[in-house]
Structure formats: structure tokens, C-alpha cells
């Protein structure tokens, strides 16, 4: 059983020295959960930052992921060893199947490989990403071990679509990691997020991350900017009210209209 931090650091779309510097800044700021993947092409740089940070290896949880093309029993085992080599580590804390894909047999074989890696203690915990309740049910029917984590896209603009997965995971004790928790900075400046942030004297990013935490998920924001890396950690002395949570829940579906009187109050 591993204890997962309440927030992690994402590394998608950063490469070379930028990946080293951003991961170093994250470790310095206090992040202890670092998320990478074979397909991000930065496992080597993330591994270098871990070594250079001086933070004891035992304090850091490293996640990497099995890419789609490597699904299958033997190929998953090989891909894991290659990731381990690039990271320069002798174990991974959390190894995930990146996407379910369309091949059920391969998906189940991949999971068997992950179970083997877990039993050999090469992966301290194993899980999945982008799995729906149907994929999770299929795993439950065909395997003994259930995933510790399901990493899914989760932010206010996708809340209604992800609710069935969130509820399934809660019922079955699967930790949900929230990826793209800032919606890749696309709609962070929505006027209602701004209104809540201004009222609380916090930033829009902090409001979005706090929302994910109050839904019981573990957000893994990415930033290459040391100030924003720190800002994104400062979300544990902030509490959103039930009404504020409802407003944010409704942003993607338009159902936020049910909280309209509250919106009006916020915008005034
Ligand atoms: P994200 O974390 O939602 O957003 C990142 C964007 O937000 C960047 O443009 C960043 O710019 C900006 N940003 C970060 N903090 C900010 C702040 N405080 N104020 C304003 N802007 C800020 O997007 P993401 O990278 O897609 O998701 C996070 C992580 O989830 C990824 O890095 C990856 O590890 C993981 N992920 C997993 C999957 C999967 O299939 N499993 C898919 C996507 C992502 P700056 O860098 O300039 O600050």
C-alpha cells in the first residue's frame, strides 16, 4: 500500500532542459508526486532532475505509463524495463496503462504484466488511465488485483461527463488522479472562476485545483514557471463552499444555471 500525495506535478509537453528545470523546481517547491509517461519523451530528464534534487528517492512517487503501441504481455514487460532504464531507477512507484485502446485481449494481457511487475515489487503500485467504468468492470471480472489509480481528465468543464467514472472509482476504492486540472489553461479565465477567485483573494488556477481536491481527486497540474509551480501548491488553506462547488460543477454542462442567483451575487 502506498500513500499518495494530495497533489502532483505533470510533465507533459516539456522536454530537454525545460523538463529538468521544471521538475527540479517542483521538487524544490515540495511536490512529491511526479507524473511522466513513455510518450512524453522526457523520462530521462525527469530521472536526472530526481537525482539532482537531493530529495531522498524514498520520498518521491514517480509515475510513468505504458504506451498504446507497447500493450500486450511481453511487450508491456519490455516497455517497463525501458522506462526504468531511461528514468535511471530500480523501481517505479506507480505504473499505469496509459489508454485502454480497442483491443480487449491486449488490454487484459497488459494488466497481467502489470500484476507481475507489482508482485515482483518492480512497480510499487499499478493502475490505469482513461478507463471508463466499463473498462474497470472488465478488469474486475478477469483479474485478482484492482487498479490503485485511474488517471482521467478532470476539471469543471468536463465534470458532468466524468461523473460516472468518478463515482465508480469512489465506490471501488480507486484513487482518481485529475489530469489537465487547469483545462490546459484554455478556459481558466471564465468569469465565474474569476469571480470566485477574486472573492477569495486567490488565483483562478488555485480555485480550479481546490475544486478537484474537494472532489476527492489528486490533481497533477503542469507548469514550467517556478512561480506558478509554487502557486499551484498553495491550495490547502482554501475552502470552497457548497454553492461555489456547484457553480464550478455546472460550467461544462450549462447546469450551473440552477445556481444562477448565486452567480449573480458573485458577479455583482
Ligand atoms: P494543465 O495542468 O491543466 O495545464 C497546463 C497549462 O496551464 C500550461 O499551459 C501552464 O503554463 C498553465 N498553468 C499552469 N499553472 C498555471 C497557473 N497557476 N496560472 C496560469 N497558468 C498556469 O494541463 P496538462 O499538462 O494537460 O495536464 C497536467 C498533467 O496531466 C500533464 O502534464 C500530464 O502529466 C498529465 N496528463 C495525462 C494524460 C493522460 O492521458 N493520462 C493526458 C494529459 C495530461 P506554464 O507552464 O507556462 O505555467
PDB file of C-alpha atoms and ligand atoms in Angstrom:
ATOM      1  CA  UNK A   1       0.000   0.000   0.000  1.00  0.00           C
ATOM      2  CA  UNK A   2       1.478   3.372  -0.953  1.00  0.00           C
ATOM      3  CA  UNK A   3       0.341   6.716   0.373  1.00  0.00           C
ATOM      4  CA  UNK A   4      -0.343   9.114  -2.475  1.00  0.00           C
ATOM      5  CA  UNK A   5       0.246  12.878  -2.032  1.00  0.00           C
ATOM      6  CA  UNK A   6      -2.790  15.167  -2.337  1.00  0.00           C
ATOM      7  CA  UNK A   7      -1.332  16.929  -5.400  1.00  0.00           C
ATOM      8  CA  UNK A   8       1.246  16.014  -8.037  1.00  0.00           C
ATOM      9  CA  UNK A   9       3.293  17.583 -10.821  1.00  0.00           C
ATOM     10  CA  UNK A  10       2.582  16.925 -14.513  1.00  0.00           C
ATOM     11  CA  UNK A  11       5.321  16.907 -17.161  1.00  0.00           C
ATOM     12  CA  UNK A  12       3.521  16.534 -20.491  1.00  0.00           C
ATOM     13  CA  UNK A  13       4.902  18.708 -23.330  1.00  0.00           C
ATOM     14  CA  UNK A  14       8.153  19.676 -21.619  1.00  0.00           C
ATOM     15  CA  UNK A  15      11.419  18.408 -22.973  1.00  0.00           C
ATOM     16  CA  UNK A  16      15.183  18.711 -22.572  1.00  0.00           C
ATOM     17  CA  UNK A  17      16.471  21.256 -20.089  1.00  0.00           C
ATOM     18  CA  UNK A  18      12.990  22.720 -19.596  1.00  0.00           C
ATOM     19  CA  UNK A  19      11.838  19.340 -18.252  1.00  0.00           C
ATOM     20  CA  UNK A  20      14.860  19.072 -15.945  1.00  0.00           C
ATOM     21  CA  UNK A  21      14.445  22.618 -14.603  1.00  0.00           C
ATOM     22  CA  UNK A  22      10.658  22.375 -14.146  1.00  0.00           C
ATOM     23  CA  UNK A  23      10.883  19.027 -12.329  1.00  0.00           C
ATOM     24  CA  UNK A  24      13.696  20.388 -10.138  1.00  0.00           C
ATOM     25  CA  UNK A  25      11.597  23.464  -9.323  1.00  0.00           C
ATOM     26  CA  UNK A  26       8.630  21.239  -8.474  1.00  0.00           C
ATOM     27  CA  UNK A  27      10.674  19.046  -6.137  1.00  0.00           C
ATOM     28  CA  UNK A  28      12.182  22.151  -4.526  1.00  0.00           C
ATOM     29  CA  UNK A  29       8.722  23.646  -4.015  1.00  0.00           C
ATOM     30  CA  UNK A  30       7.587  20.459  -2.253  1.00  0.00           C
ATOM     31  CA  UNK A  31       5.839  18.262  -4.840  1.00  0.00           C
ATOM     32  CA  UNK A  32       6.473  14.594  -4.132  1.00  0.00           C
ATOM     33  CA  UNK A  33       4.343  13.018  -6.877  1.00  0.00           C
ATOM     34  CA  UNK A  34       5.828  13.381 -10.376  1.00  0.00           C
ATOM     35  CA  UNK A  35       3.903  12.258 -13.445  1.00  0.00           C
ATOM     36  CA  UNK A  36       5.600  11.291 -16.693  1.00  0.00           C
ATOM     37  CA  UNK A  37       4.981   8.740 -19.465  1.00  0.00           C
ATOM     38  CA  UNK A  38       6.966   6.992 -22.169  1.00  0.00           C
ATOM     39  CA  UNK A  39       5.149   9.016 -24.844  1.00  0.00           C
ATOM     40  CA  UNK A  40       6.122  12.358 -23.227  1.00  0.00           C
ATOM     41  CA  UNK A  41       9.721  11.665 -24.289  1.00  0.00           C
ATOM     42  CA  UNK A  42      11.114  13.135 -21.069  1.00  0.00           C
ATOM     43  CA  UNK A  43      11.638  10.177 -18.724  1.00  0.00           C
ATOM     44  CA  UNK A  44      15.423  10.671 -18.947  1.00  0.00           C
ATOM     45  CA  UNK A  45      15.166  14.344 -17.948  1.00  0.00           C
ATOM     46  CA  UNK A  46      12.705  13.626 -15.143  1.00  0.00           C
ATOM     47  CA  UNK A  47      15.127  10.970 -13.839  1.00  0.00           C
ATOM     48  CA  UNK A  48      18.025  13.453 -13.983  1.00  0.00           C
ATOM     49  CA  UNK A  49      16.035  16.026 -12.002  1.00  0.00           C
ATOM     50  CA  UNK A  50      15.169  13.442  -9.347  1.00  0.00           C
ATOM     51  CA  UNK A  51      18.866  12.613  -8.908  1.00  0.00           C
ATOM     52  CA  UNK A  52      19.964  16.258  -8.903  1.00  0.00           C
ATOM     53  CA  UNK A  53      17.233  17.380  -6.479  1.00  0.00           C
ATOM     54  CA  UNK A  54      18.837  15.764  -3.443  1.00  0.00           C
ATOM     55  CA  UNK A  55      15.380  14.679  -2.273  1.00  0.00           C
ATOM     56  CA  UNK A  56      15.613  11.094  -0.987  1.00  0.00           C
ATOM     57  CA  UNK A  57      14.265   8.643  -3.576  1.00  0.00           C
ATOM     58  CA  UNK A  58      12.030   7.059  -0.914  1.00  0.00           C
ATOM     59  CA  UNK A  59      10.137  10.367  -0.512  1.00  0.00           C
ATOM     60  CA  UNK A  60       9.234  10.724  -4.203  1.00  0.00           C
ATOM     61  CA  UNK A  61       6.444   8.911  -6.014  1.00  0.00           C
ATOM     62  CA  UNK A  62       7.245   8.518  -9.698  1.00  0.00           C
ATOM     63  CA  UNK A  63       4.501   7.635 -12.141  1.00  0.00           C
ATOM     64  CA  UNK A  64       5.141   6.529 -15.694  1.00  0.00           C
ATOM     65  CA  UNK A  65       2.877   4.877 -18.225  1.00  0.00           C
ATOM     66  CA  UNK A  66       2.690   2.048 -20.734  1.00  0.00           C
ATOM     67  CA  UNK A  67       2.161   3.486 -24.214  1.00  0.00           C
ATOM     68  CA  UNK A  68      -0.550   2.068 -26.512  1.00  0.00           C
ATOM     69  CA  UNK A  69       1.847   0.533 -29.029  1.00  0.00           C
ATOM     70  CA  UNK A  70       3.500  -1.497 -26.246  1.00  0.00           C
ATOM     71  CA  UNK A  71       0.325  -3.150 -24.999  1.00  0.00           C
ATOM     72  CA  UNK A  72       0.436  -6.950 -24.611  1.00  0.00           C
ATOM     73  CA  UNK A  73       2.114  -9.179 -22.014  1.00  0.00           C
ATOM     74  CA  UNK A  74       5.727  -9.456 -23.203  1.00  0.00           C
ATOM     75  CA  UNK A  75       5.810  -6.033 -24.804  1.00  0.00           C
ATOM     76  CA  UNK A  76       4.497  -4.365 -21.625  1.00  0.00           C
ATOM     77  CA  UNK A  77       7.227  -6.031 -19.553  1.00  0.00           C
ATOM     78  CA  UNK A  78       9.854  -4.855 -22.060  1.00  0.00           C
ATOM     79  CA  UNK A  79       8.444  -1.319 -22.170  1.00  0.00           C
ATOM     80  CA  UNK A  80       8.511  -1.151 -18.371  1.00  0.00           C
ATOM     81  CA  UNK A  81      12.215  -2.098 -18.273  1.00  0.00           C
ATOM     82  CA  UNK A  82      12.966   0.528 -20.916  1.00  0.00           C
ATOM     83  CA  UNK A  83      11.159   3.229 -18.904  1.00  0.00           C
ATOM     84  CA  UNK A  84      13.031   2.167 -15.785  1.00  0.00           C
ATOM     85  CA  UNK A  85      16.314   2.460 -17.711  1.00  0.00           C
ATOM     86  CA  UNK A  86      15.517   5.925 -19.068  1.00  0.00           C
ATOM     87  CA  UNK A  87      14.478   7.146 -15.623  1.00  0.00           C
ATOM     88  CA  UNK A  88      17.654   5.592 -14.141  1.00  0.00           C
ATOM     89  CA  UNK A  89      15.656   3.977 -11.333  1.00  0.00           C
ATOM     90  CA  UNK A  90      15.360   0.468  -9.975  1.00  0.00           C
ATOM     91  CA  UNK A  91      11.630   0.628  -9.271  1.00  0.00           C
ATOM     92  CA  UNK A  92       8.619   2.717 -10.279  1.00  0.00           C
ATOM     93  CA  UNK A  93       6.121   3.837  -7.667  1.00  0.00           C
ATOM     94  CA  UNK A  94       3.094   3.848  -9.927  1.00  0.00           C
ATOM     95  CA  UNK A  95       2.886   2.257 -13.372  1.00  0.00           C
ATOM     96  CA  UNK A  96      -0.240   2.956 -15.436  1.00  0.00           C
ATOM     97  CA  UNK A  97      -1.759   1.638 -18.650  1.00  0.00           C
ATOM     98  CA  UNK A  98      -1.942   4.990 -20.471  1.00  0.00           C
ATOM     99  CA  UNK A  99      -5.088   4.331 -22.573  1.00  0.00           C
ATOM    100  CA  UNK A 100      -7.449   1.359 -22.711  1.00  0.00           C
ATOM    101  CA  UNK A 101      -7.180   1.059 -26.532  1.00  0.00           C
ATOM    102  CA  UNK A 102      -9.576  -1.010 -28.616  1.00  0.00           C
ATOM    103  CA  UNK A 103      -8.075  -4.484 -28.192  1.00  0.00           C
ATOM    104  CA  UNK A 104      -9.621  -6.186 -25.170  1.00  0.00           C
ATOM    105  CA  UNK A 105      -7.199  -9.147 -25.211  1.00  0.00           C
ATOM    106  CA  UNK A 106      -4.155  -6.878 -25.288  1.00  0.00           C
ATOM    107  CA  UNK A 107      -5.596  -4.724 -22.532  1.00  0.00           C
ATOM    108  CA  UNK A 108      -6.075  -7.756 -20.274  1.00  0.00           C
ATOM    109  CA  UNK A 109      -2.611  -9.117 -21.146  1.00  0.00           C
ATOM    110  CA  UNK A 110      -1.102  -5.724 -20.329  1.00  0.00           C
ATOM    111  CA  UNK A 111      -2.829  -5.773 -16.957  1.00  0.00           C
ATOM    112  CA  UNK A 112      -1.423  -9.280 -16.279  1.00  0.00           C
ATOM    113  CA  UNK A 113       2.054  -7.890 -16.991  1.00  0.00           C
ATOM    114  CA  UNK A 114       1.458  -5.037 -14.565  1.00  0.00           C
ATOM    115  CA  UNK A 115       0.310  -7.540 -11.919  1.00  0.00           C
ATOM    116  CA  UNK A 116       3.582  -9.428 -12.414  1.00  0.00           C
ATOM    117  CA  UNK A 117       5.616  -6.200 -12.062  1.00  0.00           C
ATOM    118  CA  UNK A 118       3.719  -5.438  -8.877  1.00  0.00           C
ATOM    119  CA  UNK A 119       4.242  -8.912  -7.412  1.00  0.00           C
ATOM    120  CA  UNK A 120       7.979  -8.613  -8.143  1.00  0.00           C
ATOM    121  CA  UNK A 121       7.977  -5.192  -6.424  1.00  0.00           C
ATOM    122  CA  UNK A 122       9.326  -3.505  -9.562  1.00  0.00           C
ATOM    123  CA  UNK A 123       6.176  -1.349  -9.528  1.00  0.00           C
ATOM    124  CA  UNK A 124       5.033  -0.452  -6.024  1.00  0.00           C
ATOM    125  CA  UNK A 125       1.524   0.255  -7.270  1.00  0.00           C
ATOM    126  CA  UNK A 126      -0.248  -0.268 -10.594  1.00  0.00           C
ATOM    127  CA  UNK A 127      -3.174   1.440 -12.211  1.00  0.00           C
ATOM    128  CA  UNK A 128      -4.809   2.700 -15.370  1.00  0.00           C
ATOM    129  CA  UNK A 129      -5.596   5.912 -17.160  1.00  0.00           C
ATOM    130  CA  UNK A 130      -8.550   6.997 -19.277  1.00  0.00           C
ATOM    131  CA  UNK A 131     -10.533   3.909 -18.225  1.00  0.00           C
ATOM    132  CA  UNK A 132     -14.340   4.119 -18.124  1.00  0.00           C
ATOM    133  CA  UNK A 133     -16.481   2.157 -15.643  1.00  0.00           C
ATOM    134  CA  UNK A 134     -16.921  -0.490 -18.403  1.00  0.00           C
ATOM    135  CA  UNK A 135     -13.160  -0.977 -18.727  1.00  0.00           C
ATOM    136  CA  UNK A 136     -12.822  -1.125 -14.943  1.00  0.00           C
ATOM    137  CA  UNK A 137     -15.628  -3.720 -14.696  1.00  0.00           C
ATOM    138  CA  UNK A 138     -13.888  -5.821 -17.332  1.00  0.00           C
ATOM    139  CA  UNK A 139     -10.663  -5.779 -15.282  1.00  0.00           C
ATOM    140  CA  UNK A 140     -12.580  -6.697 -12.123  1.00  0.00           C
ATOM    141  CA  UNK A 141     -14.086  -9.732 -13.924  1.00  0.00           C
ATOM    142  CA  UNK A 142     -10.772 -11.007 -15.265  1.00  0.00           C
ATOM    143  CA  UNK A 143      -8.172 -10.264 -12.618  1.00  0.00           C
ATOM    144  CA  UNK A 144      -7.499 -10.538  -8.940  1.00  0.00           C
ATOM    145  CA  UNK A 145      -5.843  -7.173  -8.388  1.00  0.00           C
ATOM    146  CA  UNK A 146      -7.766  -3.965  -8.881  1.00  0.00           C
ATOM    147  CA  UNK A 147      -6.062  -0.770 -10.056  1.00  0.00           C
ATOM    148  CA  UNK A 148      -4.940   1.586  -7.295  1.00  0.00           C
ATOM    149  CA  UNK A 149      -5.390   4.643  -9.508  1.00  0.00           C
ATOM    150  CA  UNK A 150      -7.373   5.743 -12.569  1.00  0.00           C
ATOM    151  CA  UNK A 151      -5.889   8.916 -14.077  1.00  0.00           C
ATOM    152  CA  UNK A 152      -8.563  10.799 -16.030  1.00  0.00           C
ATOM    153  CA  UNK A 153      -9.130  14.268 -17.437  1.00  0.00           C
ATOM    154  CA  UNK A 154     -10.919  16.159 -14.684  1.00  0.00           C
ATOM    155  CA  UNK A 155     -11.758  19.853 -14.401  1.00  0.00           C
ATOM    156  CA  UNK A 156     -15.010  21.832 -14.120  1.00  0.00           C
ATOM    157  CA  UNK A 157     -15.608  21.876 -17.898  1.00  0.00           C
ATOM    158  CA  UNK A 158     -15.707  18.074 -18.129  1.00  0.00           C
ATOM    159  CA  UNK A 159     -17.213  17.298 -14.729  1.00  0.00           C
ATOM    160  CA  UNK A 160     -20.599  16.041 -15.926  1.00  0.00           C
ATOM    161  CA  UNK A 161     -19.022  13.669 -18.456  1.00  0.00           C
ATOM    162  CA  UNK A 162     -16.589  12.242 -15.907  1.00  0.00           C
ATOM    163  CA  UNK A 163     -19.068  11.900 -13.059  1.00  0.00           C
ATOM    164  CA  UNK A 164     -19.930   8.204 -13.724  1.00  0.00           C
ATOM    165  CA  UNK A 165     -16.214   7.315 -13.680  1.00  0.00           C
ATOM    166  CA  UNK A 166     -15.592   9.385 -10.550  1.00  0.00           C
ATOM    167  CA  UNK A 167     -18.484   7.683  -8.765  1.00  0.00           C
ATOM    168  CA  UNK A 168     -17.457   4.205  -9.875  1.00  0.00           C
ATOM    169  CA  UNK A 169     -13.894   4.803  -8.662  1.00  0.00           C
ATOM    170  CA  UNK A 170     -15.088   6.139  -5.302  1.00  0.00           C
ATOM    171  CA  UNK A 171     -17.328   3.103  -4.799  1.00  0.00           C
ATOM    172  CA  UNK A 172     -14.494   0.700  -5.620  1.00  0.00           C
ATOM    173  CA  UNK A 173     -11.664   2.387  -3.727  1.00  0.00           C
ATOM    174  CA  UNK A 174      -9.775   3.521  -6.854  1.00  0.00           C
ATOM    175  CA  UNK A 175      -7.951   6.845  -6.408  1.00  0.00           C
ATOM    176  CA  UNK A 176      -8.778   9.306  -9.194  1.00  0.00           C
ATOM    177  CA  UNK A 177      -5.896  11.436 -10.416  1.00  0.00           C
ATOM    178  CA  UNK A 178      -7.112  14.580 -12.187  1.00  0.00           C
ATOM    179  CA  UNK A 179      -5.119  15.275 -15.326  1.00  0.00           C
ATOM    180  CA  UNK A 180      -5.329  18.605 -17.178  1.00  0.00           C
ATOM    181  CA  UNK A 181      -6.877  20.008 -13.965  1.00  0.00           C
ATOM    182  CA  UNK A 182      -6.420  23.545 -15.346  1.00  0.00           C
ATOM    183  CA  UNK A 183      -8.097  22.541 -18.624  1.00  0.00           C
ATOM    184  CA  UNK A 184      -4.683  23.196 -20.260  1.00  0.00           C
ATOM    185  CA  UNK A 185      -5.171  26.898 -19.441  1.00  0.00           C
ATOM    186  CA  UNK A 186      -7.887  27.118 -22.119  1.00  0.00           C
ATOM    187  CA  UNK A 187     -10.826  28.343 -20.053  1.00  0.00           C
ATOM    188  CA  UNK A 188      -9.184  29.270 -16.797  1.00  0.00           C
ATOM    189  CA  UNK A 189     -10.328  32.875 -17.177  1.00  0.00           C
ATOM    190  CA  UNK A 190     -14.022  32.014 -17.223  1.00  0.00           C
ATOM    191  CA  UNK A 191     -15.813  34.942 -15.482  1.00  0.00           C
ATOM    192  CA  UNK A 192     -17.301  32.709 -12.798  1.00  0.00           C
ATOM    193  CA  UNK A 193     -13.942  31.222 -11.874  1.00  0.00           C
ATOM    194  CA  UNK A 194     -12.556  34.760 -11.785  1.00  0.00           C
ATOM    195  CA  UNK A 195     -15.448  35.897  -9.580  1.00  0.00           C
ATOM    196  CA  UNK A 196     -14.863  33.111  -7.052  1.00  0.00           C
ATOM    197  CA  UNK A 197     -11.098  33.694  -7.128  1.00  0.00           C
ATOM    198  CA  UNK A 198     -11.472  37.443  -6.569  1.00  0.00           C
ATOM    199  CA  UNK A 199     -13.866  36.916  -3.708  1.00  0.00           C
ATOM    200  CA  UNK A 200     -11.372  34.604  -2.015  1.00  0.00           C
ATOM    201  CA  UNK A 201      -8.311  36.638  -2.991  1.00  0.00           C
ATOM    202  CA  UNK A 202      -6.808  33.621  -4.749  1.00  0.00           C
ATOM    203  CA  UNK A 203      -5.877  32.866  -8.350  1.00  0.00           C
ATOM    204  CA  UNK A 204      -8.130  31.134 -10.875  1.00  0.00           C
ATOM    205  CA  UNK A 205      -5.700  28.200 -11.011  1.00  0.00           C
ATOM    206  CA  UNK A 206      -5.897  27.767  -7.244  1.00  0.00           C
ATOM    207  CA  UNK A 207      -9.701  27.719  -7.375  1.00  0.00           C
ATOM    208  CA  UNK A 208      -9.665  25.016 -10.077  1.00  0.00           C
ATOM    209  CA  UNK A 209      -7.147  22.876  -8.191  1.00  0.00           C
ATOM    210  CA  UNK A 210      -9.021  23.253  -4.911  1.00  0.00           C
ATOM    211  CA  UNK A 211     -12.233  22.197  -6.680  1.00  0.00           C
ATOM    212  CA  UNK A 212     -10.524  18.982  -7.850  1.00  0.00           C
ATOM    213  CA  UNK A 213      -9.205  18.279  -4.341  1.00  0.00           C
ATOM    214  CA  UNK A 214     -12.623  18.822  -2.764  1.00  0.00           C
ATOM    215  CA  UNK A 215     -13.985  16.231  -5.206  1.00  0.00           C
ATOM    216  CA  UNK A 216     -11.543  13.779  -3.639  1.00  0.00           C
ATOM    217  CA  UNK A 217      -9.209  13.640  -6.656  1.00  0.00           C
ATOM    218  CA  UNK A 218      -5.444  14.169  -6.861  1.00  0.00           C
ATOM    219  CA  UNK A 219      -4.747  16.955  -9.393  1.00  0.00           C
ATOM    220  CA  UNK A 220      -1.438  16.874 -11.291  1.00  0.00           C
ATOM    221  CA  UNK A 221      -1.005  20.387 -12.800  1.00  0.00           C
ATOM    222  CA  UNK A 222       1.875  21.113 -15.158  1.00  0.00           C
ATOM    223  CA  UNK A 223       3.810  24.367 -15.209  1.00  0.00           C
ATOM    224  CA  UNK A 224       7.256  25.351 -16.414  1.00  0.00           C
ATOM    225  CA  UNK A 225       7.168  28.567 -14.437  1.00  0.00           C
ATOM    226  CA  UNK A 226       8.665  28.402 -10.902  1.00  0.00           C
ATOM    227  CA  UNK A 227       6.213  30.989  -9.528  1.00  0.00           C
ATOM    228  CA  UNK A 228       3.187  29.148 -10.911  1.00  0.00           C
ATOM    229  CA  UNK A 229       4.640  25.815  -9.755  1.00  0.00           C
ATOM    230  CA  UNK A 230       4.593  27.220  -6.182  1.00  0.00           C
ATOM    231  CA  UNK A 231       1.227  28.913  -6.602  1.00  0.00           C
ATOM    232  CA  UNK A 232      -0.361  25.610  -7.597  1.00  0.00           C
ATOM    233  CA  UNK A 233       0.732  24.023  -4.313  1.00  0.00           C
ATOM    234  CA  UNK A 234      -0.859  26.723  -2.173  1.00  0.00           C
ATOM    235  CA  UNK A 235      -4.334  25.247  -2.113  1.00  0.00           C
ATOM    236  CA  UNK A 236      -4.532  23.695   1.332  1.00  0.00           C
ATOM    237  CA  UNK A 237      -5.596  26.815   3.249  1.00  0.00           C
ATOM    238  CA  UNK A 238      -8.550  27.437   0.966  1.00  0.00           C
ATOM    239  CA  UNK A 239     -12.068  26.019   1.170  1.00  0.00           C
ATOM    240  CA  UNK A 240     -14.791  26.319  -1.475  1.00  0.00           C
ATOM    241  CA  UNK A 241     -18.363  26.442  -0.201  1.00  0.00           C
ATOM    242  CA  UNK A 242     -21.033  24.005  -1.350  1.00  0.00           C
ATOM    243  CA  UNK A 243     -22.510  26.749  -3.573  1.00  0.00           C
ATOM    244  CA  UNK A 244     -19.138  27.572  -5.134  1.00  0.00           C
ATOM    245  CA  UNK A 245     -18.561  23.870  -5.834  1.00  0.00           C
ATOM    246  CA  UNK A 246     -21.987  23.666  -7.519  1.00  0.00           C
ATOM    247  CA  UNK A 247     -21.265  26.674  -9.711  1.00  0.00           C
ATOM    248  CA  UNK A 248     -17.985  25.110 -10.860  1.00  0.00           C
ATOM    249  CA  UNK A 249     -19.619  21.682 -11.343  1.00  0.00           C
ATOM    250  CA  UNK A 250     -22.054  23.267 -13.796  1.00  0.00           C
ATOM    251  CA  UNK A 251     -19.565  25.088 -16.030  1.00  0.00           C
ATOM    252  CA  UNK A 252     -19.318  22.355 -18.655  1.00  0.00           C
ATOM    253  CA  UNK A 253     -22.943  21.363 -18.912  1.00  0.00           C
ATOM    254  CA  UNK A 254     -24.645  24.730 -18.520  1.00  0.00           C
ATOM    255  CA  UNK A 255     -26.388  23.183 -15.485  1.00  0.00           C
ATOM    256  CA  UNK A 256     -24.798  25.946 -13.461  1.00  0.00           C
ATOM    257  CA  UNK A 257     -27.968  27.896 -14.285  1.00  0.00           C
ATOM    258  CA  UNK A 258     -29.507  26.138 -11.304  1.00  0.00           C
ATOM    259  CA  UNK A 259     -27.065  28.164  -9.225  1.00  0.00           C
ATOM    260  CA  UNK A 260     -27.986  31.352 -11.102  1.00  0.00           C
ATOM    261  CA  UNK A 261     -28.923  33.507  -8.095  1.00  0.00           C
ATOM    262  CA  UNK A 262     -25.520  32.674  -6.668  1.00  0.00           C
ATOM    263  CA  UNK A 263     -23.799  33.567  -9.972  1.00  0.00           C
ATOM    264  CA  UNK A 264     -25.486  36.934  -9.996  1.00  0.00           C
ATOM    265  CA  UNK A 265     -24.382  37.556  -6.418  1.00  0.00           C
ATOM    266  CA  UNK A 266     -20.832  36.600  -7.355  1.00  0.00           C
ATOM    267  CA  UNK A 267     -20.603  38.826 -10.411  1.00  0.00           C
ATOM    268  CA  UNK A 268     -22.089  41.919  -8.736  1.00  0.00           C
TER     269      UNK A 268
HETATM  270  P1  LIG B   1      -2.856  21.517 -17.132  1.00  0.00           P
HETATM  271  O1  LIG B   1      -2.010  21.140 -15.988  1.00  0.00           O
HETATM  272  O2  LIG B   1      -4.339  21.532 -16.977  1.00  0.00           O
HETATM  273  O3  LIG B   1      -2.442  22.942 -17.707  1.00  0.00           O
HETATM  274  C1  LIG B   1      -1.132  23.268 -18.049  1.00  0.00           C
HETATM  275  C2  LIG B   1      -1.156  24.681 -18.625  1.00  0.00           C
HETATM  276  O4  LIG B   1      -1.574  25.586 -17.596  1.00  0.00           O
HETATM  277  C3  LIG B   1       0.188  25.155 -19.104  1.00  0.00           C
HETATM  278  O5  LIG B   1      -0.049  25.939 -20.257  1.00  0.00           O
HETATM  279  C4  LIG B   1       0.696  26.041 -17.970  1.00  0.00           C
HETATM  280  O6  LIG B   1       1.525  27.051 -18.472  1.00  0.00           O
HETATM  281  C5  LIG B   1      -0.595  26.610 -17.430  1.00  0.00           C
HETATM  282  N1  LIG B   1      -0.532  26.904 -15.990  1.00  0.00           N
HETATM  283  C6  LIG B   1      -0.091  26.105 -15.004  1.00  0.00           C
HETATM  284  N2  LIG B   1      -0.234  26.689 -13.806  1.00  0.00           N
HETATM  285  C7  LIG B   1      -0.781  27.895 -14.037  1.00  0.00           C
HETATM  286  C8  LIG B   1      -1.165  28.975 -13.201  1.00  0.00           C
HETATM  287  N3  LIG B   1      -1.020  28.912 -11.878  1.00  0.00           N
HETATM  288  N4  LIG B   1      -1.682  30.091 -13.779  1.00  0.00           N
HETATM  289  C9  LIG B   1      -1.831  30.177 -15.133  1.00  0.00           C
HETATM  290  N5  LIG B   1      -1.490  29.181 -15.970  1.00  0.00           N
HETATM  291  C10 LIG B   1      -0.958  28.046 -15.429  1.00  0.00           C
HETATM  292  O7  LIG B   1      -2.556  20.596 -18.417  1.00  0.00           O
HETATM  293  P2  LIG B   1      -1.832  19.226 -18.746  1.00  0.00           P
HETATM  294  O8  LIG B   1      -0.365  19.419 -18.792  1.00  0.00           O
HETATM  295  O9  LIG B   1      -2.534  18.682 -19.935  1.00  0.00           O
HETATM  296  O10 LIG B   1      -2.178  18.255 -17.529  1.00  0.00           O
HETATM  297  C11 LIG B   1      -1.364  18.075 -16.399  1.00  0.00           C
HETATM  298  C12 LIG B   1      -0.637  16.741 -16.439  1.00  0.00           C
HETATM  299  O11 LIG B   1      -1.538  15.643 -16.517  1.00  0.00           O
HETATM  300  C13 LIG B   1       0.236  16.555 -17.691  1.00  0.00           C
HETATM  301  O12 LIG B   1       1.396  17.367 -17.642  1.00  0.00           O
HETATM  302  C14 LIG B   1       0.473  15.077 -17.637  1.00  0.00           C
HETATM  303  O13 LIG B   1       1.446  14.758 -16.654  1.00  0.00           O
HETATM  304  C15 LIG B   1      -0.909  14.579 -17.233  1.00  0.00           C
HETATM  305  N6  LIG B   1      -1.744  14.178 -18.390  1.00  0.00           N
HETATM  306  C16 LIG B   1      -2.112  12.871 -18.513  1.00  0.00           C
HETATM  307  C17 LIG B   1      -2.876  12.455 -19.604  1.00  0.00           C
HETATM  308  C18 LIG B   1      -3.273  11.011 -19.726  1.00  0.00           C
HETATM  309  O14 LIG B   1      -3.778  10.614 -20.787  1.00  0.00           O
HETATM  310  N7  LIG B   1      -3.071  10.210 -18.704  1.00  0.00           N
HETATM  311  C19 LIG B   1      -3.301  13.390 -20.567  1.00  0.00           C
HETATM  312  C20 LIG B   1      -2.949  14.730 -20.396  1.00  0.00           C
HETATM  313  C21 LIG B   1      -2.188  15.108 -19.300  1.00  0.00           C
HETATM  314  P3  LIG B   1       3.008  27.334 -17.853  1.00  0.00           P
HETATM  315  O15 LIG B   1       3.768  26.063 -17.990  1.00  0.00           O
HETATM  316  O16 LIG B   1       3.512  28.438 -18.703  1.00  0.00           O
HETATM  317  O17 LIG B   1       2.791  27.748 -16.416  1.00  0.00           O
END
